[in-house]
Amino acid sequence: MTSISPNVTVRQATPDDAGRLIGVLAEAFFHDPVAHWLISGHDDRRFVSYRYFTHVVGHSLQYGHVETTSDGSAAAIWYARPAPSPSIAAGRHTGVQEATGAYAPKFLLLETMLESHHPPEPHRYLAYAAVSPEHQGRGTGTALLSNYHQQIDPLGLPAYVEATSPRNRDLYLRLGYLPGPSMVLPNGGPRIWRMWRAPLGTTIPDRFFTPHPPLTGEGTERGGDHAATAGYHC
């Protein structure tokens, strides 16, 4: 375990943590703008979210790196990139389809959009970060992410994340992430900010700040003046 603040101790999650972390992720993402876009119905959203994050947590414990706090009140799921092997990616898509049922087309569209905008450079990808609602506003998320940054910074590894709300975007800015072009989900969906954090002594590739051609129904816009924002997912 690593104590990085007087009130927060961070450790790597194990399969014994899965049940608790599924609930943390599902409840924290329940009111997220992207969750509303994916599943508009209130009752369906909670049911499908729990099924979806059951798959996510199982997959990430096997193929990613999951960190949590000593009390299990928060979760951060990281993956080493570039992209996983085709067989792992195919299994992931199959799992998403089985978990989300009638909502699978939107979930898979979202994953395709995010993947198409992903940086090709080796990095660590923060796929999900969540703090249980009753523990939010106490610095838990900052401590959780800072712990992993301290592990990868000495390795010269950058970090990448998509922020799904202005509040999350502002947290990442405070943690040293810089915004690239954002994207807008189709059919009136919310904006997602792509953000990159380069450790001291490394540079951010210029291509990261070049807007990608939008997919069908998608818009792009600069996420902000990256030169002026030095210094999470829902």
mmCIF file of N, CA, C and O in Angstrom, residues 128-229:
data_model
loop_
_atom_site.group_PDB
_atom_site.id
_atom_site.type_symbol
_atom_site.label_atom_id
_atom_site.label_comp_id
_atom_site.label_asym_id
_atom_site.label_seq_id
_atom_site.Cartn_x
_atom_site.Cartn_y
_atom_site.Cartn_z
ATOM 1 N N TYR A 128 -10.996 4.405 -16.958
ATOM 2 C CA TYR A 128 -12.081 4.736 -16.038
ATOM 3 C C TYR A 128 -11.474 5.196 -14.718
ATOM 4 O O TYR A 128 -10.489 4.641 -14.245
ATOM 5 N N ALA A 129 -12.081 6.201 -14.138
ATOM 6 C CA ALA A 129 -11.718 6.620 -12.785
ATOM 7 C C ALA A 129 -13.000 7.046 -12.093
ATOM 8 O O ALA A 129 -13.816 7.758 -12.678
ATOM 9 N N ALA A 130 -13.200 6.583 -10.877
ATOM 10 C CA ALA A 130 -14.452 6.871 -10.180
ATOM 11 C C ALA A 130 -14.229 6.882 -8.679
ATOM 12 O O ALA A 130 -13.412 6.132 -8.156
ATOM 13 N N VAL A 131 -14.984 7.755 -8.021
ATOM 14 C CA VAL A 131 -15.015 7.825 -6.563
ATOM 15 C C VAL A 131 -16.470 7.684 -6.144
ATOM 16 O O VAL A 131 -17.354 8.323 -6.737
ATOM 17 N N SER A 132 -16.751 6.866 -5.157
ATOM 18 C CA SER A 132 -18.139 6.694 -4.712
ATOM 19 C C SER A 132 -18.708 8.045 -4.302
ATOM 20 O O SER A 132 -17.995 8.888 -3.734
ATOM 21 N N PRO A 133 -19.983 8.298 -4.582
ATOM 22 C CA PRO A 133 -20.563 9.627 -4.332
ATOM 23 C C PRO A 133 -20.346 10.153 -2.921
ATOM 24 O O PRO A 133 -20.076 11.342 -2.734
ATOM 25 N N GLU A 134 -20.406 9.291 -1.921
ATOM 26 C CA GLU A 134 -20.275 9.768 -0.543
ATOM 27 C C GLU A 134 -18.842 10.143 -0.183
ATOM 28 O O GLU A 134 -18.599 10.771 0.857
ATOM 29 N N HIS A 135 -17.875 9.803 -1.047
ATOM 30 C CA HIS A 135 -16.470 10.140 -0.783
ATOM 31 C C HIS A 135 -15.948 11.217 -1.735
ATOM 32 O O HIS A 135 -14.765 11.556 -1.672
ATOM 33 N N GLN A 136 -16.792 11.743 -2.596
ATOM 34 C CA GLN A 136 -16.343 12.763 -3.531
ATOM 35 C C GLN A 136 -16.109 14.091 -2.819
ATOM 36 O O GLN A 136 -16.707 14.363 -1.781
ATOM 37 N N GLY A 137 -15.230 14.896 -3.386
ATOM 38 C CA GLY A 137 -14.934 16.199 -2.816
ATOM 39 C C GLY A 137 -13.945 16.176 -1.671
ATOM 40 O O GLY A 137 -13.760 17.189 -0.987
ATOM 41 N N ARG A 138 -13.268 15.050 -1.446
ATOM 42 C CA ARG A 138 -12.316 14.924 -0.339
ATOM 43 C C ARG A 138 -10.876 14.751 -0.818
ATOM 44 O O ARG A 138 -9.997 14.446 -0.026
ATOM 45 N N GLY A 139 -10.648 14.891 -2.107
ATOM 46 C CA GLY A 139 -9.313 14.707 -2.645
ATOM 47 C C GLY A 139 -8.953 13.276 -2.943
ATOM 48 O O GLY A 139 -7.802 12.978 -3.274
ATOM 49 N N THR A 140 -9.936 12.373 -2.858
ATOM 50 C CA THR A 140 -9.644 10.954 -3.078
ATOM 51 C C THR A 140 -9.214 10.691 -4.512
ATOM 52 O O THR A 140 -8.237 9.961 -4.762
ATOM 53 N N GLY A 141 -9.932 11.269 -5.484
ATOM 54 C CA GLY A 141 -9.587 11.059 -6.882
ATOM 55 C C GLY A 141 -8.208 11.590 -7.216
ATOM 56 O O GLY A 141 -7.425 10.943 -7.925
ATOM 57 N N THR A 142 -7.892 12.770 -6.699
ATOM 58 C CA THR A 142 -6.564 13.347 -6.926
ATOM 59 C C THR A 142 -5.475 12.443 -6.375
ATOM 60 O O THR A 142 -4.457 12.182 -7.021
ATOM 61 N N ALA A 143 -5.674 11.942 -5.162
ATOM 62 C CA ALA A 143 -4.682 11.061 -4.549
ATOM 63 C C ALA A 143 -4.537 9.764 -5.336
ATOM 64 O O ALA A 143 -3.421 9.261 -5.545
ATOM 65 N N LEU A 144 -5.661 9.201 -5.772
ATOM 66 C CA LEU A 144 -5.639 7.938 -6.502
ATOM 67 C C LEU A 144 -4.842 8.065 -7.793
ATOM 68 O O LEU A 144 -3.984 7.226 -8.100
ATOM 69 N N LEU A 145 -5.085 9.126 -8.566
ATOM 70 C CA LEU A 145 -4.396 9.291 -9.835
ATOM 71 C C LEU A 145 -2.951 9.713 -9.637
ATOM 72 O O LEU A 145 -2.056 9.274 -10.371
ATOM 73 N N SER A 146 -2.697 10.558 -8.649
ATOM 74 C CA SER A 146 -1.324 10.995 -8.391
ATOM 75 C C SER A 146 -0.433 9.815 -8.037
ATOM 76 O O SER A 146 0.753 9.780 -8.388
ATOM 77 N N ASN A 147 -0.990 8.827 -7.354
ATOM 78 C CA ASN A 147 -0.211 7.646 -6.991
ATOM 79 C C ASN A 147 0.317 6.940 -8.235
ATOM 80 O O ASN A 147 1.492 6.550 -8.288
ATOM 81 N N TYR A 148 -0.516 6.787 -9.237
ATOM 82 C CA TYR A 148 -0.066 6.098 -10.451
ATOM 83 C C TYR A 148 0.882 6.974 -11.264
ATOM 84 O O TYR A 148 1.845 6.474 -11.857
ATOM 85 N N HIS A 149 0.606 8.282 -11.295
ATOM 86 C CA HIS A 149 1.530 9.183 -11.982
ATOM 87 C C HIS A 149 2.941 9.051 -11.397
ATOM 88 O O HIS A 149 3.939 9.086 -12.132
ATOM 89 N N GLN A 150 3.035 8.903 -10.089
ATOM 90 C CA GLN A 150 4.340 8.764 -9.448
ATOM 91 C C GLN A 150 5.040 7.475 -9.858
ATOM 92 O O GLN A 150 6.267 7.377 -9.808
ATOM 93 N N GLN A 151 4.255 6.477 -10.275
ATOM 94 C CA GLN A 151 4.857 5.221 -10.730
ATOM 95 C C GLN A 151 5.360 5.312 -12.168
ATOM 96 O O GLN A 151 6.399 4.736 -12.508
ATOM 97 N N ILE A 152 4.630 6.021 -13.034
ATOM 98 C CA ILE A 152 4.995 6.031 -14.454
ATOM 99 C C ILE A 152 5.887 7.201 -14.843
ATOM 100 O O ILE A 152 6.597 7.113 -15.846
ATOM 101 N N ASP A 153 5.876 8.281 -14.074
ATOM 102 C CA ASP A 153 6.719 9.430 -14.426
ATOM 103 C C ASP A 153 8.199 9.057 -14.497
ATOM 104 O O ASP A 153 8.889 9.441 -15.450
ATOM 105 N N PRO A 154 8.754 8.314 -13.516
ATOM 106 C CA PRO A 154 10.181 7.958 -13.613
ATOM 107 C C PRO A 154 10.506 7.096 -14.832
ATOM 108 O O PRO A 154 11.668 7.016 -15.245
ATOM 109 N N LEU A 155 9.490 6.444 -15.409
ATOM 110 C CA LEU A 155 9.694 5.615 -16.590
ATOM 111 C C LEU A 155 9.589 6.418 -17.879
ATOM 112 O O LEU A 155 9.788 5.873 -18.973
ATOM 113 N N GLY A 156 9.255 7.719 -17.748
ATOM 114 C CA GLY A 156 9.082 8.564 -18.918
ATOM 115 C C GLY A 156 7.830 8.267 -19.700
ATOM 116 O O GLY A 156 7.725 8.603 -20.889
ATOM 117 N N LEU A 157 6.846 7.642 -19.052
ATOM 118 C CA LEU A 157 5.616 7.249 -19.738
ATOM 119 C C LEU A 157 4.545 8.330 -19.608
ATOM 120 O O LEU A 157 4.209 8.732 -18.493
ATOM 121 N N PRO A 158 3.995 8.798 -20.717
ATOM 122 C CA PRO A 158 2.871 9.731 -20.642
ATOM 123 C C PRO A 158 1.574 9.007 -20.294
ATOM 124 O O PRO A 158 1.505 7.777 -20.302
ATOM 125 N N ALA A 159 0.554 9.797 -19.977
ATOM 126 C CA ALA A 159 -0.771 9.264 -19.663
ATOM 127 C C ALA A 159 -1.802 9.953 -20.550
ATOM 128 O O ALA A 159 -1.646 11.119 -20.915
ATOM 129 N N TYR A 160 -2.852 9.212 -20.875
ATOM 130 C CA TYR A 160 -3.908 9.731 -21.754
ATOM 131 C C TYR A 160 -5.263 9.392 -21.146
ATOM 132 O O TYR A 160 -5.445 8.323 -20.563
ATOM 133 N N VAL A 161 -6.209 10.319 -21.278
ATOM 134 C CA VAL A 161 -7.549 10.113 -20.736
ATOM 135 C C VAL A 161 -8.547 10.900 -21.564
ATOM 136 O O VAL A 161 -8.195 11.907 -22.197
ATOM 137 N N GLU A 162 -9.789 10.437 -21.577
ATOM 138 C CA GLU A 162 -10.903 11.216 -22.141
ATOM 139 C C GLU A 162 -11.770 11.717 -20.992
ATOM 140 O O GLU A 162 -12.286 10.913 -20.212
ATOM 141 N N ALA A 163 -11.906 13.025 -20.863
ATOM 142 C CA ALA A 163 -12.742 13.609 -19.817
ATOM 143 C C ALA A 163 -14.153 13.794 -20.360
ATOM 144 O O ALA A 163 -14.339 14.327 -21.456
ATOM 145 N N THR A 164 -15.136 13.359 -19.595
ATOM 146 C CA THR A 164 -16.521 13.351 -20.086
ATOM 147 C C THR A 164 -17.389 14.441 -19.472
ATOM 148 O O THR A 164 -18.592 14.456 -19.697
ATOM 149 N N SER A 165 -16.786 15.332 -18.699
ATOM 150 C CA SER A 165 -17.534 16.459 -18.152
ATOM 151 C C SER A 165 -16.558 17.582 -17.850
ATOM 152 O O SER A 165 -15.364 17.330 -17.651
ATOM 153 N N PRO A 166 -17.033 18.839 -17.822
ATOM 154 C CA PRO A 166 -16.130 19.943 -17.479
ATOM 155 C C PRO A 166 -15.478 19.765 -16.113
ATOM 156 O O PRO A 166 -14.315 20.131 -15.923
ATOM 157 N N ARG A 167 -16.191 19.185 -15.157
ATOM 158 C CA ARG A 167 -15.615 18.986 -13.829
ATOM 159 C C ARG A 167 -14.422 18.039 -13.889
ATOM 160 O O ARG A 167 -13.370 18.298 -13.282
ATOM 161 N N ASN A 168 -14.578 16.932 -14.619
ATOM 162 C CA ASN A 168 -13.471 15.992 -14.759
ATOM 163 C C ASN A 168 -12.317 16.613 -15.526
ATOM 164 O O ASN A 168 -11.145 16.417 -15.186
ATOM 165 N N ARG A 169 -12.666 17.354 -16.577
ATOM 166 C CA ARG A 169 -11.617 18.032 -17.358
ATOM 167 C C ARG A 169 -10.790 18.947 -16.462
ATOM 168 O O ARG A 169 -9.549 18.956 -16.538
ATOM 169 N N ASP A 170 -11.449 19.699 -15.598
ATOM 170 C CA ASP A 170 -10.724 20.626 -14.721
ATOM 171 C C ASP A 170 -9.825 19.880 -13.733
ATOM 172 O O ASP A 170 -8.727 20.348 -13.394
ATOM 173 N N LEU A 171 -10.276 18.712 -13.257
ATOM 174 C CA LEU A 171 -9.429 17.915 -12.374
ATOM 175 C C LEU A 171 -8.169 17.481 -13.104
ATOM 176 O O LEU A 171 -7.051 17.583 -12.567
ATOM 177 N N TYR A 172 -8.317 16.994 -14.333
ATOM 178 C CA TYR A 172 -7.150 16.550 -15.084
ATOM 179 C C TYR A 172 -6.202 17.707 -15.381
ATOM 180 O O TYR A 172 -4.984 17.536 -15.358
ATOM 181 N N LEU A 173 -6.752 18.870 -15.656
ATOM 182 C CA LEU A 173 -5.891 20.041 -15.868
ATOM 183 C C LEU A 173 -5.040 20.312 -14.633
ATOM 184 O O LEU A 173 -3.846 20.612 -14.733
ATOM 185 N N ARG A 174 -5.650 20.199 -13.457
ATOM 186 C CA ARG A 174 -4.903 20.432 -12.222
ATOM 187 C C ARG A 174 -3.818 19.385 -12.003
ATOM 188 O O ARG A 174 -2.824 19.643 -11.321
ATOM 189 N N LEU A 175 -3.999 18.213 -12.605
ATOM 190 C CA LEU A 175 -3.019 17.132 -12.457
ATOM 191 C C LEU A 175 -1.975 17.143 -13.568
ATOM 192 O O LEU A 175 -1.189 16.200 -13.685
ATOM 193 N N GLY A 176 -1.963 18.203 -14.375
ATOM 194 C CA GLY A 176 -0.919 18.353 -15.382
ATOM 195 C C GLY A 176 -1.262 17.845 -16.761
ATOM 196 O O GLY A 176 -0.393 17.793 -17.628
ATOM 197 N N TYR A 177 -2.520 17.470 -17.003
ATOM 198 C CA TYR A 177 -2.929 17.055 -18.344
ATOM 199 C C TYR A 177 -3.180 18.293 -19.210
ATOM 200 O O TYR A 177 -3.619 19.337 -18.709
ATOM 201 N N LEU A 178 -2.916 18.152 -20.513
ATOM 202 C CA LEU A 178 -3.177 19.218 -21.472
ATOM 203 C C LEU A 178 -4.239 18.745 -22.461
ATOM 204 O O LEU A 178 -4.248 17.572 -22.843
ATOM 205 N N PRO A 179 -5.147 19.646 -22.861
ATOM 206 C CA PRO A 179 -6.235 19.230 -23.755
ATOM 207 C C PRO A 179 -5.845 19.288 -25.218
ATOM 208 O O PRO A 179 -5.214 20.229 -25.684
ATOM 209 N N GLY A 180 -6.229 18.248 -25.955
ATOM 210 C CA GLY A 180 -6.138 18.250 -27.404
ATOM 211 C C GLY A 180 -7.507 18.540 -27.989
ATOM 212 O O GLY A 180 -8.398 19.035 -27.285
ATOM 213 N N PRO A 181 -7.722 18.234 -29.259
ATOM 214 C CA PRO A 181 -9.043 18.430 -29.854
ATOM 215 C C PRO A 181 -10.091 17.582 -29.137
ATOM 216 O O PRO A 181 -9.829 16.441 -28.777
ATOM 217 N N SER A 182 -11.232 18.152 -28.909
ATOM 218 C CA SER A 182 -12.315 17.387 -28.308
ATOM 219 C C SER A 182 -13.172 16.772 -29.405
ATOM 220 O O SER A 182 -12.987 17.036 -30.589
ATOM 221 N N MET A 183 -14.102 15.926 -28.997
ATOM 222 C CA MET A 183 -15.038 15.321 -29.940
ATOM 223 C C MET A 183 -16.446 15.440 -29.369
ATOM 224 O O MET A 183 -16.635 15.570 -28.161
ATOM 225 N N VAL A 184 -17.420 15.414 -30.258
ATOM 226 C CA VAL A 184 -18.820 15.486 -29.849
ATOM 227 C C VAL A 184 -19.512 14.214 -30.301
ATOM 228 O O VAL A 184 -19.422 13.829 -31.476
ATOM 229 N N LEU A 185 -20.186 13.544 -29.381
ATOM 230 C CA LEU A 185 -20.911 12.334 -29.745
ATOM 231 C C LEU A 185 -22.099 12.674 -30.633
ATOM 232 O O LEU A 185 -22.716 13.738 -30.481
ATOM 233 N N PRO A 186 -22.447 11.815 -31.563
ATOM 234 C CA PRO A 186 -23.503 12.126 -32.526
ATOM 235 C C PRO A 186 -24.892 12.180 -31.890
ATOM 236 O O PRO A 186 -25.092 11.789 -30.748
ATOM 237 N N ASN A 187 -25.828 12.680 -32.686
ATOM 238 C CA ASN A 187 -27.240 12.743 -32.291
ATOM 239 C C ASN A 187 -27.447 13.520 -30.997
ATOM 240 O O ASN A 187 -28.163 13.081 -30.090
ATOM 241 N N GLY A 188 -26.820 14.690 -30.924
ATOM 242 C CA GLY A 188 -27.009 15.542 -29.752
ATOM 243 C C GLY A 188 -26.257 15.100 -28.528
ATOM 244 O O GLY A 188 -26.588 15.511 -27.413
ATOM 245 N N GLY A 189 -25.239 14.277 -28.700
ATOM 246 C CA GLY A 189 -24.481 13.769 -27.557
ATOM 247 C C GLY A 189 -23.550 14.802 -26.956
ATOM 248 O O GLY A 189 -23.351 15.892 -27.509
ATOM 249 N N PRO A 190 -22.950 14.478 -25.812
ATOM 250 C CA PRO A 190 -22.083 15.427 -25.109
ATOM 251 C C PRO A 190 -20.693 15.504 -25.730
ATOM 252 O O PRO A 190 -20.316 14.699 -26.584
ATOM 253 N N ARG A 191 -19.927 16.483 -25.271
ATOM 254 C CA ARG A 191 -18.543 16.662 -25.692
ATOM 255 C C ARG A 191 -17.623 15.823 -24.813
ATOM 256 O O ARG A 191 -17.857 15.660 -23.617
ATOM 257 N N ILE A 192 -16.564 15.301 -25.406
ATOM 258 C CA ILE A 192 -15.531 14.552 -24.700
ATOM 259 C C ILE A 192 -14.191 15.222 -24.981
ATOM 260 O O ILE A 192 -13.854 15.490 -26.141
ATOM 261 N N TRP A 193 -13.448 15.488 -23.922
ATOM 262 C CA TRP A 193 -12.149 16.152 -24.047
ATOM 263 C C TRP A 193 -11.033 15.117 -23.997
ATOM 264 O O TRP A 193 -10.913 14.352 -23.036
ATOM 265 N N ARG A 194 -10.190 15.097 -25.014
ATOM 266 C CA ARG A 194 -9.014 14.227 -25.043
ATOM 267 C C ARG A 194 -7.865 14.945 -24.355
ATOM 268 O O ARG A 194 -7.558 16.087 -24.673
ATOM 269 N N MET A 195 -7.181 14.253 -23.424
ATOM 270 C CA MET A 195 -6.178 14.927 -22.614
ATOM 271 C C MET A 195 -4.936 14.053 -22.457
ATOM 272 O O MET A 195 -5.035 12.832 -22.325
ATOM 273 N N TRP A 196 -3.783 14.706 -22.465
ATOM 274 C CA TRP A 196 -2.485 14.027 -22.472
ATOM 275 C C TRP A 196 -1.600 14.632 -21.411
ATOM 276 O O TRP A 196 -1.494 15.850 -21.303
ATOM 277 N N ARG A 197 -0.935 13.776 -20.666
ATOM 278 C CA ARG A 197 -0.019 14.233 -19.615
ATOM 279 C C ARG A 197 1.374 13.686 -19.897
ATOM 280 O O ARG A 197 1.583 12.477 -19.910
ATOM 281 N N ALA A 198 2.328 14.583 -20.126
ATOM 282 C CA ALA A 198 3.703 14.177 -20.393
ATOM 283 C C ALA A 198 4.545 14.413 -19.156
ATOM 284 O O ALA A 198 4.519 15.510 -18.584
ATOM 285 N N PRO A 199 5.305 13.418 -18.698
ATOM 286 C CA PRO A 199 6.159 13.626 -17.533
ATOM 287 C C PRO A 199 7.259 14.639 -17.831
ATOM 288 O O PRO A 199 7.590 14.893 -18.989
ATOM 289 N N LEU A 200 7.808 15.217 -16.793
ATOM 290 C CA LEU A 200 8.855 16.224 -16.919
ATOM 291 C C LEU A 200 10.010 15.689 -17.759
ATOM 292 O O LEU A 200 10.473 14.573 -17.548
ATOM 293 N N GLY A 201 10.442 16.510 -18.716
ATOM 294 C CA GLY A 201 11.553 16.113 -19.564
ATOM 295 C C GLY A 201 11.137 15.445 -20.852
ATOM 296 O O GLY A 201 11.986 15.127 -21.687
ATOM 297 N N THR A 202 9.837 15.192 -21.040
ATOM 298 C CA THR A 202 9.348 14.613 -22.290
ATOM 299 C C THR A 202 8.436 15.619 -22.977
ATOM 300 O O THR A 202 8.025 16.616 -22.389
ATOM 301 N N THR A 203 8.117 15.369 -24.220
ATOM 302 C CA THR A 203 7.301 16.295 -24.995
ATOM 303 C C THR A 203 6.015 15.621 -25.446
ATOM 304 O O THR A 203 5.932 14.391 -25.524
ATOM 305 N N ILE A 204 5.034 16.438 -25.750
ATOM 306 C CA ILE A 204 3.768 15.946 -26.283
ATOM 307 C C ILE A 204 3.832 15.997 -27.806
ATOM 308 O O ILE A 204 4.185 17.037 -28.376
ATOM 309 N N PRO A 205 3.535 14.912 -28.507
ATOM 310 C CA PRO A 205 3.613 14.925 -29.975
ATOM 311 C C PRO A 205 2.699 15.997 -30.571
ATOM 312 O O PRO A 205 1.552 16.157 -30.144
ATOM 313 N N ASP A 206 3.220 16.722 -31.561
ATOM 314 C CA ASP A 206 2.418 17.767 -32.202
ATOM 315 C C ASP A 206 1.138 17.200 -32.782
ATOM 316 O O ASP A 206 0.102 17.873 -32.809
ATOM 317 N N ARG A 207 1.201 15.942 -33.264
ATOM 318 C CA ARG A 207 0.012 15.369 -33.900
ATOM 319 C C ARG A 207 -1.155 15.248 -32.917
ATOM 320 O O ARG A 207 -2.307 15.171 -33.332
ATOM 321 N N PHE A 208 -0.853 15.217 -31.607
ATOM 322 C CA PHE A 208 -1.942 15.094 -30.636
ATOM 323 C C PHE A 208 -2.856 16.305 -30.698
ATOM 324 O O PHE A 208 -4.051 16.206 -30.393
ATOM 325 N N PHE A 209 -2.337 17.460 -31.093
ATOM 326 C CA PHE A 209 -3.136 18.680 -31.111
ATOM 327 C C PHE A 209 -3.751 18.963 -32.477
ATOM 328 O O PHE A 209 -4.327 20.010 -32.703
ATOM 329 N N THR A 210 -3.618 18.012 -33.405
ATOM 330 C CA THR A 210 -4.212 18.149 -34.732
ATOM 331 C C THR A 210 -5.558 17.448 -34.762
ATOM 332 O O THR A 210 -5.636 16.246 -34.491
ATOM 333 N N PRO A 211 -6.640 18.167 -35.061
ATOM 334 C CA PRO A 211 -7.960 17.515 -35.072
ATOM 335 C C PRO A 211 -8.017 16.359 -36.057
ATOM 336 O O PRO A 211 -7.477 16.422 -37.155
ATOM 337 N N HIS A 212 -8.676 15.280 -35.643
ATOM 338 C CA HIS A 212 -8.909 14.133 -36.523
ATOM 339 C C HIS A 212 -10.126 14.416 -37.402
ATOM 340 O O HIS A 212 -11.047 15.124 -36.983
ATOM 341 N N PRO A 213 -10.177 13.836 -38.599
ATOM 342 C CA PRO A 213 -11.426 13.909 -39.365
ATOM 343 C C PRO A 213 -12.549 13.268 -38.564
ATOM 344 O O PRO A 213 -12.375 12.169 -38.033
ATOM 345 N N PRO A 214 -13.691 13.930 -38.443
ATOM 346 C CA PRO A 214 -14.769 13.361 -37.626
ATOM 347 C C PRO A 214 -15.383 12.128 -38.262
ATOM 348 O O PRO A 214 -15.403 11.996 -39.483
ATOM 349 N N LEU A 215 -15.836 11.206 -37.409
ATOM 350 C CA LEU A 215 -16.655 10.105 -37.886
ATOM 351 C C LEU A 215 -18.044 10.633 -38.194
ATOM 352 O O LEU A 215 -18.377 11.776 -37.913
ATOM 353 N N THR A 216 -18.892 9.801 -38.756
ATOM 354 C CA THR A 216 -20.239 10.224 -39.121
ATOM 355 C C THR A 216 -20.980 10.782 -37.920
ATOM 356 O O THR A 216 -21.088 10.132 -36.885
ATOM 357 N N GLY A 217 -21.475 12.013 -38.047
ATOM 358 C CA GLY A 217 -22.271 12.625 -36.983
ATOM 359 C C GLY A 217 -21.449 13.218 -35.873
ATOM 360 O O GLY A 217 -21.992 13.706 -34.891
ATOM 361 N N GLU A 218 -20.122 13.205 -36.005
ATOM 362 C CA GLU A 218 -19.273 13.677 -34.922
ATOM 363 C C GLU A 218 -18.696 15.029 -35.280
ATOM 364 O O GLU A 218 -18.318 15.286 -36.421
ATOM 365 N N GLY A 219 -18.577 15.931 -34.283
ATOM 366 C CA GLY A 219 -17.907 17.206 -34.477
ATOM 367 C C GLY A 219 -16.647 17.255 -33.662
ATOM 368 O O GLY A 219 -16.471 16.509 -32.720
ATOM 369 N N THR A 220 -15.715 18.136 -34.052
ATOM 370 C CA THR A 220 -14.495 18.318 -33.283
ATOM 371 C C THR A 220 -14.284 19.781 -32.991
ATOM 372 O O THR A 220 -14.747 20.648 -33.719
ATOM 373 N N GLU A 221 -13.551 20.032 -31.897
ATOM 374 C CA GLU A 221 -13.264 21.411 -31.520
ATOM 375 C C GLU A 221 -12.059 21.390 -30.603
ATOM 376 O O GLU A 221 -11.901 20.467 -29.800
ATOM 377 N N ARG A 222 -11.203 22.380 -30.673
ATOM 378 C CA ARG A 222 -10.080 22.421 -29.777
ATOM 379 C C ARG A 222 -10.566 22.471 -28.344
ATOM 380 O O ARG A 222 -11.470 23.228 -27.995
ATOM 381 N N GLY A 223 -9.952 21.671 -27.481
ATOM 382 C CA GLY A 223 -10.345 21.628 -26.080
ATOM 383 C C GLY A 223 -9.828 22.802 -25.283
ATOM 384 O O GLY A 223 -10.181 22.981 -24.141
ATOM 385 N N GLY A 224 -9.003 23.670 -25.871
ATOM 386 C CA GLY A 224 -8.499 24.828 -25.138
ATOM 387 C C GLY A 224 -7.095 25.138 -25.589
ATOM 388 O O GLY A 224 -6.496 24.435 -26.392
ATOM 389 N N ASP A 225 -6.549 26.233 -25.103
ATOM 390 C CA ASP A 225 -5.205 26.660 -25.438
ATOM 391 C C ASP A 225 -4.213 25.871 -24.600
ATOM 392 O O ASP A 225 -3.962 26.174 -23.448
ATOM 393 N N HIS A 226 -3.597 24.838 -25.235
ATOM 394 C CA HIS A 226 -2.758 23.946 -24.441
ATOM 395 C C HIS A 226 -1.532 24.655 -23.897
ATOM 396 O O HIS A 226 -0.965 24.227 -22.916
ATOM 397 N N ALA A 227 -1.104 25.747 -24.507
ATOM 398 C CA ALA A 227 0.075 26.458 -24.012
ATOM 399 C C ALA A 227 -0.205 27.193 -22.718
ATOM 400 O O ALA A 227 0.715 27.594 -22.020
ATOM 401 N N ALA A 228 -1.484 27.374 -22.402
ATOM 402 C CA ALA A 228 -1.834 28.176 -21.230
ATOM 403 C C ALA A 228 -2.410 27.344 -20.091
ATOM 404 O O ALA A 228 -2.897 27.909 -19.129
ATOM 405 N N THR A 229 -2.359 26.003 -20.197
ATOM 406 C CA THR A 229 -3.034 25.177 -19.202
ATOM 407 C C THR A 229 -2.087 24.188 -18.534
ATOM 408 O O THR A 229 -2.430 23.042 -18.336
#
